[in-house]
Coordinates of C-alpha atoms in Angstrom, one line a residue:
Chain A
X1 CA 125.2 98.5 48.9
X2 CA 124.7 101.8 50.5
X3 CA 123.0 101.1 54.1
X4 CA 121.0 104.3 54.2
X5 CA 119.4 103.0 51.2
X6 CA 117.9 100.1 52.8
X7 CA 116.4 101.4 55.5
X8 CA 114.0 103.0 53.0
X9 CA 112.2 98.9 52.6
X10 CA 109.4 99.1 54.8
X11 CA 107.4 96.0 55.2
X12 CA 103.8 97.0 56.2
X13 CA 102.6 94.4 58.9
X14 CA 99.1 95.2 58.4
X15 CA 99.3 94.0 54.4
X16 CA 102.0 90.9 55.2
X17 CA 100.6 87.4 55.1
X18 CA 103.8 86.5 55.5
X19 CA 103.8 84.2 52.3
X20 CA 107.0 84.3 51.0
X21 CA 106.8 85.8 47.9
X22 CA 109.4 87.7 47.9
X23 CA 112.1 85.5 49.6
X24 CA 111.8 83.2 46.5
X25 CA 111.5 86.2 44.2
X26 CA 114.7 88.0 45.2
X27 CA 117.7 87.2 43.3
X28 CA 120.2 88.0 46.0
X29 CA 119.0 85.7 48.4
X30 CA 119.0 88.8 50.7
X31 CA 115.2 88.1 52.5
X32 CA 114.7 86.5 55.5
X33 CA 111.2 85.0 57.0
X34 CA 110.9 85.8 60.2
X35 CA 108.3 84.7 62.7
X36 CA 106.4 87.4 62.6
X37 CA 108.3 89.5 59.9
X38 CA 110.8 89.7 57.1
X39 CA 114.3 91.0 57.0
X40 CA 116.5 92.7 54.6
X41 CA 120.0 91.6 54.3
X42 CA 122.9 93.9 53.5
X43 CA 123.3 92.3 50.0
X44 CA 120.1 93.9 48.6
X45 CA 120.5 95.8 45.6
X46 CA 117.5 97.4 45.7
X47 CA 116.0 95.4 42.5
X48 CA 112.9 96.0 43.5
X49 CA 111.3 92.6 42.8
X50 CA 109.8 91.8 46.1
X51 CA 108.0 94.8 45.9
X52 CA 106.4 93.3 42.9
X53 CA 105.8 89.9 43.7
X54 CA 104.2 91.2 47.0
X55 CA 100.4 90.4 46.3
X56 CA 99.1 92.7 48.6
X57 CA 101.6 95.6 48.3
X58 CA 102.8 95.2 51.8
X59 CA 106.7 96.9 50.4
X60 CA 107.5 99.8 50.0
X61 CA 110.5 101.6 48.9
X62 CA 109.8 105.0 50.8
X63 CA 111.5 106.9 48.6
X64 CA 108.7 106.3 46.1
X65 CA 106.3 107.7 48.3
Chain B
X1 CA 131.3 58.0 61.4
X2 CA 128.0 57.4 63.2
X3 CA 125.4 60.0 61.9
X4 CA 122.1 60.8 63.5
X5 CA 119.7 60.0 60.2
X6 CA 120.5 58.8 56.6
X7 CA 117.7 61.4 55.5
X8 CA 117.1 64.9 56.7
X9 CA 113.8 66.6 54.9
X10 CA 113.5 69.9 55.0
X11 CA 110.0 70.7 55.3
X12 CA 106.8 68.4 55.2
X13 CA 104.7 69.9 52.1
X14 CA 103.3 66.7 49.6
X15 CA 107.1 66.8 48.2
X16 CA 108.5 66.0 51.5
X17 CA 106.2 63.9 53.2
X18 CA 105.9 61.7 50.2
X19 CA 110.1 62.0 49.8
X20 CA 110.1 60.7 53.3
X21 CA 107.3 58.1 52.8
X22 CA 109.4 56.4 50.1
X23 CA 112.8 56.8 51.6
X24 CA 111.6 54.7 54.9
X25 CA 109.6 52.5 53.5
X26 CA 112.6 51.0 51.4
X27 CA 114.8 51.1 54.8
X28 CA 116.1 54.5 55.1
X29 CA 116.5 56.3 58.5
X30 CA 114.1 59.4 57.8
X31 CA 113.6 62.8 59.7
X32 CA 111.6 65.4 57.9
X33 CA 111.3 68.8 59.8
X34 CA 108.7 71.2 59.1
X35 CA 109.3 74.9 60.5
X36 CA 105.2 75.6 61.3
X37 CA 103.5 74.1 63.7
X38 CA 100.8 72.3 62.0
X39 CA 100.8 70.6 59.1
X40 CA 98.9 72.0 55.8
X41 CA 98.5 75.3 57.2
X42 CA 98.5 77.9 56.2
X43 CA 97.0 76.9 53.1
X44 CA 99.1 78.5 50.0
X45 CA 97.2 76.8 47.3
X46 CA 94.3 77.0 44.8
X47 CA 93.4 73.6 45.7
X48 CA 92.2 72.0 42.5
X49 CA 94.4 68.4 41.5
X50 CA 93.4 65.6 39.3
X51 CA 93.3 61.9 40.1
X52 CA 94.8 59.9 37.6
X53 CA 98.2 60.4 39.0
X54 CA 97.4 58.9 42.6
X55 CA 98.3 55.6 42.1
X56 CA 101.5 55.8 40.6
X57 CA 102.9 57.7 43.6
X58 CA 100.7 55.3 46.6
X59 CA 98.3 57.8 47.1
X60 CA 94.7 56.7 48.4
X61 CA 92.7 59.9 49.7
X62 CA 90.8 59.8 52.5
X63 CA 87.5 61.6 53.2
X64 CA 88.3 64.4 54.8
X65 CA 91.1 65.2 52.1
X66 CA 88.8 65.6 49.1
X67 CA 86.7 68.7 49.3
X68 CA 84.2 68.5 46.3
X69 CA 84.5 66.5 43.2
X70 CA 84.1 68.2 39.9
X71 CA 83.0 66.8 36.3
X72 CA 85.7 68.5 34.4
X73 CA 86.9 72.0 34.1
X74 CA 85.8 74.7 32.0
X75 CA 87.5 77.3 30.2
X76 CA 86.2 80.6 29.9
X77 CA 87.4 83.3 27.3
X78 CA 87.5 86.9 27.3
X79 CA 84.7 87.5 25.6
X80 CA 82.6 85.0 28.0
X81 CA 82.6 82.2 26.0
X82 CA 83.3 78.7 27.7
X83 CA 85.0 75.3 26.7
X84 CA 83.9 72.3 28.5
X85 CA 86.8 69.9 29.5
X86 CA 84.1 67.1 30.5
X87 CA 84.6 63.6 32.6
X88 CA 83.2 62.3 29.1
X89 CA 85.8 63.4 26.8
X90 CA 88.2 62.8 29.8
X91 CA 87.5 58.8 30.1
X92 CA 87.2 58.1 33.8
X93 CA 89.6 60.9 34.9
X94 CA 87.6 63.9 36.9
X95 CA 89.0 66.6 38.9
X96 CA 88.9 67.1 42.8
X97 CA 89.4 70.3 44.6
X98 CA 91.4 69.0 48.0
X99 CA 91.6 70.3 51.9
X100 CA 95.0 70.9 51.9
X101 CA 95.0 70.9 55.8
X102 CA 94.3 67.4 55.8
X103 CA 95.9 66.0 52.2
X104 CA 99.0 67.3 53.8
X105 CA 98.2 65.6 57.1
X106 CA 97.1 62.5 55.4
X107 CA 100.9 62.8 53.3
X108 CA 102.9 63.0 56.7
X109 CA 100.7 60.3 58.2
X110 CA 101.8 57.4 55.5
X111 CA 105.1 58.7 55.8
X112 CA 104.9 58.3 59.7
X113 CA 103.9 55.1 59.2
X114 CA 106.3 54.0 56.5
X115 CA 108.7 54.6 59.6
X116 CA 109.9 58.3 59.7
X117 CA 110.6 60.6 62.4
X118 CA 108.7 64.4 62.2
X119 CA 109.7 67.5 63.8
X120 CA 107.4 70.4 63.9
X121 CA 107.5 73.9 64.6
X122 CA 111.6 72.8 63.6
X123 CA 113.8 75.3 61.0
X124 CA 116.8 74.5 58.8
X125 CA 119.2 78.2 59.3
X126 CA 122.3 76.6 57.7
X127 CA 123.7 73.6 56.0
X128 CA 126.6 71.5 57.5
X129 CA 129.1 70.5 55.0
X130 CA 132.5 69.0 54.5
X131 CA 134.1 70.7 51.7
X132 CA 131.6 70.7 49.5
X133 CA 129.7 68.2 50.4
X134 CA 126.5 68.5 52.9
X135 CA 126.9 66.4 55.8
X136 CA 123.7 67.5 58.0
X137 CA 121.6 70.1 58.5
X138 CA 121.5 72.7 61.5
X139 CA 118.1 72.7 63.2
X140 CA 116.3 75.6 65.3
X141 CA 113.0 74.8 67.4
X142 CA 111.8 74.1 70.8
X143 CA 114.3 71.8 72.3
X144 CA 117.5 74.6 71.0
X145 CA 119.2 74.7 68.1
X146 CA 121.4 71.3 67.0
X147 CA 123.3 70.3 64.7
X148 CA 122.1 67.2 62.8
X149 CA 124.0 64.6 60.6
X150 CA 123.0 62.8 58.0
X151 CA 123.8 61.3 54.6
X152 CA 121.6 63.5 52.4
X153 CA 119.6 66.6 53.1
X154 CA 116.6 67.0 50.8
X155 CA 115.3 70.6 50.4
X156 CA 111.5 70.2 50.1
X157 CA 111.3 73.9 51.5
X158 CA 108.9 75.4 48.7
X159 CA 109.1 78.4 46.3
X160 CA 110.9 80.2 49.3
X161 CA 113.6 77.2 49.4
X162 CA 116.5 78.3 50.9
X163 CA 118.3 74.9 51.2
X164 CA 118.8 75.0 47.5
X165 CA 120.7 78.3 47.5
X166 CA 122.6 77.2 50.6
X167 CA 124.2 74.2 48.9
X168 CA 125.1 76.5 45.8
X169 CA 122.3 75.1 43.3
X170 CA 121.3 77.9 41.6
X171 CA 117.2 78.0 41.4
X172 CA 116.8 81.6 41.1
X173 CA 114.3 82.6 38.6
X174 CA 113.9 85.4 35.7
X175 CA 110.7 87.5 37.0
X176 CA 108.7 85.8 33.8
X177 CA 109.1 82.9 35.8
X178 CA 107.6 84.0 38.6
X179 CA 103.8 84.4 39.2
X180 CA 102.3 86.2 41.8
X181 CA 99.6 84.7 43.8
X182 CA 95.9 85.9 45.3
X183 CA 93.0 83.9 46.3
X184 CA 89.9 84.4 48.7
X185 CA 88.2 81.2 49.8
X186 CA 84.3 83.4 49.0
X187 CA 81.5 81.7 50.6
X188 CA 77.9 83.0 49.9
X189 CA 78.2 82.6 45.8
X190 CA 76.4 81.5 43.1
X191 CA 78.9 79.1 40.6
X192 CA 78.9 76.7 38.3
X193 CA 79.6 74.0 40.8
X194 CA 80.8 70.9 39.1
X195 CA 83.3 72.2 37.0
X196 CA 86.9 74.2 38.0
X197 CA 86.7 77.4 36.1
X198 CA 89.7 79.1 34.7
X199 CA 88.9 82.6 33.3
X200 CA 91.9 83.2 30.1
X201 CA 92.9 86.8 28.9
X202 CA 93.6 90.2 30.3
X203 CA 91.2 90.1 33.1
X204 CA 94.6 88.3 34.8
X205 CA 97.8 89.2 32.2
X206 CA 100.1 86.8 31.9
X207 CA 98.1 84.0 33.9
X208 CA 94.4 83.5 34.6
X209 CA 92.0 83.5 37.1
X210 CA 90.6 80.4 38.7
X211 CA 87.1 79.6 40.6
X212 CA 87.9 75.7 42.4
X213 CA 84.4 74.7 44.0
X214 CA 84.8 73.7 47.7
X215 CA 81.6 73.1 48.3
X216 CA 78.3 74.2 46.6
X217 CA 78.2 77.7 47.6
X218 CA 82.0 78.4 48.6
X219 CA 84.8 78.3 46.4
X220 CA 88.5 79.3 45.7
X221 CA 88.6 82.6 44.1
X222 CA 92.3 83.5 42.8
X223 CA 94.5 85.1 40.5
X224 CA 97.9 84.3 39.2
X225 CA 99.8 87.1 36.9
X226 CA 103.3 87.1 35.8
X227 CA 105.6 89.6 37.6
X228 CA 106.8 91.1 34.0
X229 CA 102.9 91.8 34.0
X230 CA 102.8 94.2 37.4
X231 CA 103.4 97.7 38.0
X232 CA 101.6 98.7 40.8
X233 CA 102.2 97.1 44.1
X234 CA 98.9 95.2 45.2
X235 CA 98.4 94.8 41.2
X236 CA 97.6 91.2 41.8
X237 CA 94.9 91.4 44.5
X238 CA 93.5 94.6 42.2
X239 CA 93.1 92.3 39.7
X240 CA 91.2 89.9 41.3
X241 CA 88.7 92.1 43.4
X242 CA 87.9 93.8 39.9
X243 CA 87.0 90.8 38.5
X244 CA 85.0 89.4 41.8
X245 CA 83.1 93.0 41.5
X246 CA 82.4 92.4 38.1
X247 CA 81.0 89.5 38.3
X248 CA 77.4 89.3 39.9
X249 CA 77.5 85.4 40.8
X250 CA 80.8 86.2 43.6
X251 CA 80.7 89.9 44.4
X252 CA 77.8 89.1 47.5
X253 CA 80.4 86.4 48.6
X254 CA 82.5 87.1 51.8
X255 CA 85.6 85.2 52.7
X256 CA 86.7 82.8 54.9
X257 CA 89.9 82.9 54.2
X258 CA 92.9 84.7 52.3
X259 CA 95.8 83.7 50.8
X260 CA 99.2 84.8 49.2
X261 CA 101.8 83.5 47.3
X262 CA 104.0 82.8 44.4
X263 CA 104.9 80.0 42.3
X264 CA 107.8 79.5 39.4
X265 CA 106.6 78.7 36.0
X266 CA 110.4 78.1 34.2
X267 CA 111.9 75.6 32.8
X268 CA 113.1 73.0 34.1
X269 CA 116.6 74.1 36.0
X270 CA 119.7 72.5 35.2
X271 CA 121.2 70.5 38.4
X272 CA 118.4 69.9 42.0
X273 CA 121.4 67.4 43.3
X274 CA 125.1 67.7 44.7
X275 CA 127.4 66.1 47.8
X276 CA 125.0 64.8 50.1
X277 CA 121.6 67.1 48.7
X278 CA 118.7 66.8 46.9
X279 CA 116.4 69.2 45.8
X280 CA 112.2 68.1 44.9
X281 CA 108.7 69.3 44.6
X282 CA 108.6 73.7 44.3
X283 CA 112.0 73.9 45.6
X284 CA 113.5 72.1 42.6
X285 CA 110.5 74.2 40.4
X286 CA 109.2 71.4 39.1
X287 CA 105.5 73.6 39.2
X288 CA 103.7 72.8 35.8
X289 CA 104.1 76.7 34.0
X290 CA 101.0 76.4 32.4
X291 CA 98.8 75.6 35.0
X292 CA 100.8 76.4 38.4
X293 CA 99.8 73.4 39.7
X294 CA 102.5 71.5 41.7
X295 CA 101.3 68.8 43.3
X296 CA 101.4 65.6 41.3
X297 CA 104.9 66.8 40.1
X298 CA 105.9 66.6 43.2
X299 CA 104.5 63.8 44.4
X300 CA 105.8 61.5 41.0
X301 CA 109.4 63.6 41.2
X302 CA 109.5 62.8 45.9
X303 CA 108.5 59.1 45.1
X304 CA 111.8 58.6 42.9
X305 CA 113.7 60.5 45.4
X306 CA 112.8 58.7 47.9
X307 CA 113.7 55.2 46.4
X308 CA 116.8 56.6 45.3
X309 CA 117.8 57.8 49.0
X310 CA 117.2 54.0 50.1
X311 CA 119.2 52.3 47.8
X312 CA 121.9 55.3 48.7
X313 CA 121.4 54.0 52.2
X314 CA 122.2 50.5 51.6
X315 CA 125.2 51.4 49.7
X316 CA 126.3 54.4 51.9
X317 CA 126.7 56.5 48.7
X318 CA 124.6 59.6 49.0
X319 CA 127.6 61.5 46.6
X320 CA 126.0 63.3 43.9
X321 CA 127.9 60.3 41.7
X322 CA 125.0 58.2 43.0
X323 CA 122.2 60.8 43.2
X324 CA 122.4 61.4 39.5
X325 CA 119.8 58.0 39.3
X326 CA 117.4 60.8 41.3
X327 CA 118.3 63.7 38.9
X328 CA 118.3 61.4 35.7
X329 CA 114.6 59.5 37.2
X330 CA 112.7 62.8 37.7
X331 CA 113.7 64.0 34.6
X332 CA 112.5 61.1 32.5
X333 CA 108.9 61.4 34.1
X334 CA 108.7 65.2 33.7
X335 CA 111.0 66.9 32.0
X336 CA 109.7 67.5 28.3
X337 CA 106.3 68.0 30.1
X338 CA 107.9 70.8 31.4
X339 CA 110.0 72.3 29.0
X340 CA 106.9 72.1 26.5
X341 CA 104.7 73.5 28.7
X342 CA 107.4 76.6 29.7
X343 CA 107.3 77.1 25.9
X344 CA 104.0 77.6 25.6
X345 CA 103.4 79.6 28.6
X346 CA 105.9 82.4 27.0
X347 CA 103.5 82.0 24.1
X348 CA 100.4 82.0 26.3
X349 CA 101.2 85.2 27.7
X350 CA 101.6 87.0 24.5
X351 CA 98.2 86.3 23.5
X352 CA 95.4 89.2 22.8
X353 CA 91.9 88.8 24.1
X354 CA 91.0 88.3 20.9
X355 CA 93.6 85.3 19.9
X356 CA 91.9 83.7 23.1
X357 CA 88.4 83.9 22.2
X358 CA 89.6 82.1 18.7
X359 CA 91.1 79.4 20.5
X360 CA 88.2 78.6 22.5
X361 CA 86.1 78.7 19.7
X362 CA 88.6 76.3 17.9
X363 CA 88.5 73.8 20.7
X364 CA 85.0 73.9 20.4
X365 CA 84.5 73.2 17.2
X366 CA 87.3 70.4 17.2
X367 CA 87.1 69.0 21.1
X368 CA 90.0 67.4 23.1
X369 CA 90.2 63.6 23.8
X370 CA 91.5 64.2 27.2
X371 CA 91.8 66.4 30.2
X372 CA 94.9 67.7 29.7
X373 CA 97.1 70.8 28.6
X374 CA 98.7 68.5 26.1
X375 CA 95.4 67.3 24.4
X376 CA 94.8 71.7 24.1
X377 CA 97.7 72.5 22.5
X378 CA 96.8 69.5 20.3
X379 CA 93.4 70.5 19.5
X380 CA 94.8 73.9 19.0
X381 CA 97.4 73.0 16.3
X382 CA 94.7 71.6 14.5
X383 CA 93.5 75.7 13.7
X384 CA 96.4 77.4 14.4
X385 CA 99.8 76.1 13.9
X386 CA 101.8 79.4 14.2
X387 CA 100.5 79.4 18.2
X388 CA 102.5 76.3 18.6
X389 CA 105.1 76.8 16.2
X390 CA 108.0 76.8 19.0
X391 CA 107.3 73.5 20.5
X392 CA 105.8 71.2 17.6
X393 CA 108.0 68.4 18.0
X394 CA 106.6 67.8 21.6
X395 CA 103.4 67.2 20.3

């Protein structure tokens, strides 16, 4: 997993509700729920599936941008 | 060795309150932890349940629990036309749209009662295990982090479960099994107010979009699609303020509240038990994939766990030897219900606009007997066979 790579997931605060969409979407386990945020762990690949099950398009990869 | 519970439940959703309620009542030594701080809320639910299930499981609603009663549902197809699901054809079985807030509450309370101890505002980060078994759970809230033992851990932790993954049971899901979740609660609307509408066809791909009456001029306005179905971030919440726009009884409402989620609609997964775990309710997907709804699988799947967990208290077994009554009990209530209706979800979400408009038409002309997905697909056999083709021998 390259490391630069990941600091390109942004989680916008103003879209979160903080639902957990994504945790239970991602097949690497690699999403944490934080109290006010979420976290990506190193074992991301980059899948992209949070960014789809998001239902307010709160991720973004920014290299999409 | 001495341990601090028999039963540890992760999270106090209807799975785990009612997984509790059972577990004490028979004699077990219950704590069920829930990481908010109140009960029910935030809401992540459309809201709308039916009744018939209630007694089966111990269930008696109080008032503040039931928001609005409903005569039936109705079905409405792409090109506008509707299918009444009515309490006549239905016998004595109606629908109720629920205050999660306080069903939840009123699901804790019981289990309170029945003799179990609840934490709130109280986290699982890791399971404790010897070998491979789970021996307790480690807990993160206001009094410090602990480590707590007990016989059996349940994970009732919802879609998001992680105590499932910790334990190595695998409940990952393909992305067709996943469907992503919008609803406003829109007050200030015109509706059809004794029936639950769900709106069929491409208006929400690969799932449908639901109006639940809470009261007469406020209702539950959401969306489910299948992931496999989105390309755009924010598709889902697109979809669903196209269709409020569009539609000249809800776009003057304003809401009161928003919510986001997701739900699983697979098939049933292959193992929700090992050493000293147990998984039930959304965590062990038991969701219904045609309809998303979760809660009476829950409730029915958490009442056997919970029977099972005392009797693995009086015989200090909680190996996954003497789970398997737990994993072999849930399956025999639910699990052709749910393989059938995975089946004819893929189907479902294959379907043109156009197929849907024939089936309405077809259940009109030929009517169900019940209020149920099963009497549907019956009535919809009757016209077109191919559509059920895959899962004829559960009908």
């Amino acid at each position: 997993m390259d490391k630069d790579k990941l600091d390109e997931l942004e989680v916008d605060i103003d879209k979160c509700m903080h639902c957990g969409a994504c945790v239970g979407s991602c097949p690497q386990n690699a999403i944490t729920l934080r109290e006010v945020l979420i976290e990506f762990g190193d074992n991301c690949t980059l899948c992209k599936r949070c960014i789809k099950a998001c239902p307010v398009g709160a991720i973004t990869l920014l290299e999409d941008d | 060795m001495k341990r601090d519970y028999d039963v540890v439940v992760v999270g106090a959703g209807p799975a785990g309150s009612m997984t509790a309620k059972w577990a004490a009542k028979k004699g077990a030594n219950v704590l069920m932890i829930e990481k908010r701080q109140e009960i029910g809320s935030p809401v992540r639910c459309g809201e709308g349940i039916s009744k018939a299930w209630h007694d089966s499981v111990g269930l008696k609603l109080d008032k503040k629990s039931v928001a609005w009663e409903v005569k039936g549902a109705k079905l409405v197809s792409p090109n506008g036309s509707t299918f009444y699901l009515s309490e006549k054809m239905a016998g004595d079985e109606v629908g109720i749209v629920i205050d999660r807030v306080f069903f939840d509450k009123l699901l804790a309370r019981d289990a309170i009662k029945a003799g179990s101890d609840l934490q709130l505002k109280a986290s699982a980060t890791k399971l404790l295990k010897s070998g491979n078994k789970v021996v307790g759970v480690r807990v993160r809230s206001m009094e410090g982090t602990r480590d707590i033992t007990c016989g059996c851990v349940v994970g009732a932790d919802g879609f998001e479960s992680q105590v499932g993954r910790w334990a190595g049971i695998d409940t990952s899901l393909a992305p067709r099994d996943i469907t992503s979740c919008f609803q406003y609660r829109l007050t200030n609307i015109d509706q059809d107010f004794d029936y639950c509408e769900f709106v069929l066809g491409s208006k929400a791909p690969g799932g449908y979009i639901w109006i639940f009456p809470k009261n007469k001029d406020t209702a539950n306005v959401g969306i489910g699609m299948q992931l496999t179905k989105l390309s755009q971030p924010a598709d889902v919440k697109k979809y669903l303020d196209k269709f409020i726009q569009g539609d000249p009884r809800l776009r003057k409402g304003r809401p009161l509240e928003l919510v986001s989620g997701a739900v699983s609609v697979c098939a049933p997964i292959e193992k929700t038990i090992g050493d000293g775990i147990l998984l039930v309710g959304d965590a062990a997907r038991m969701i219904d994939p045609i309809t998303g709804g979760g809660i009476s699988n829950s409730c029915k799947a958490a009442k056997v766990a919970g029977e099972v967990l005392a009797k693995a208290t009086k015989e200090n077994d909680f190996s996954e030897r003497s789970l398997t009554r737990y994993e072999n009990g849930w399956r025999d209530i639910l699990e052709n219900q749910l393989y059938r209706n995975w089946l004819a979800k893929e189907k479902l979400v294959t379907l043109s606009d156009e197929t849907f408009d024939k089936v309405i038409a077809t259940l009109n002309e030929v009517g169900v007997d019940k209020m149920s997905t099963f009497a549907i697909l019956k009535a919809v056999k009757t016209r077109y066979p191919e559509l059920v083709k895959e899962f004829e021998e559960f009908l």
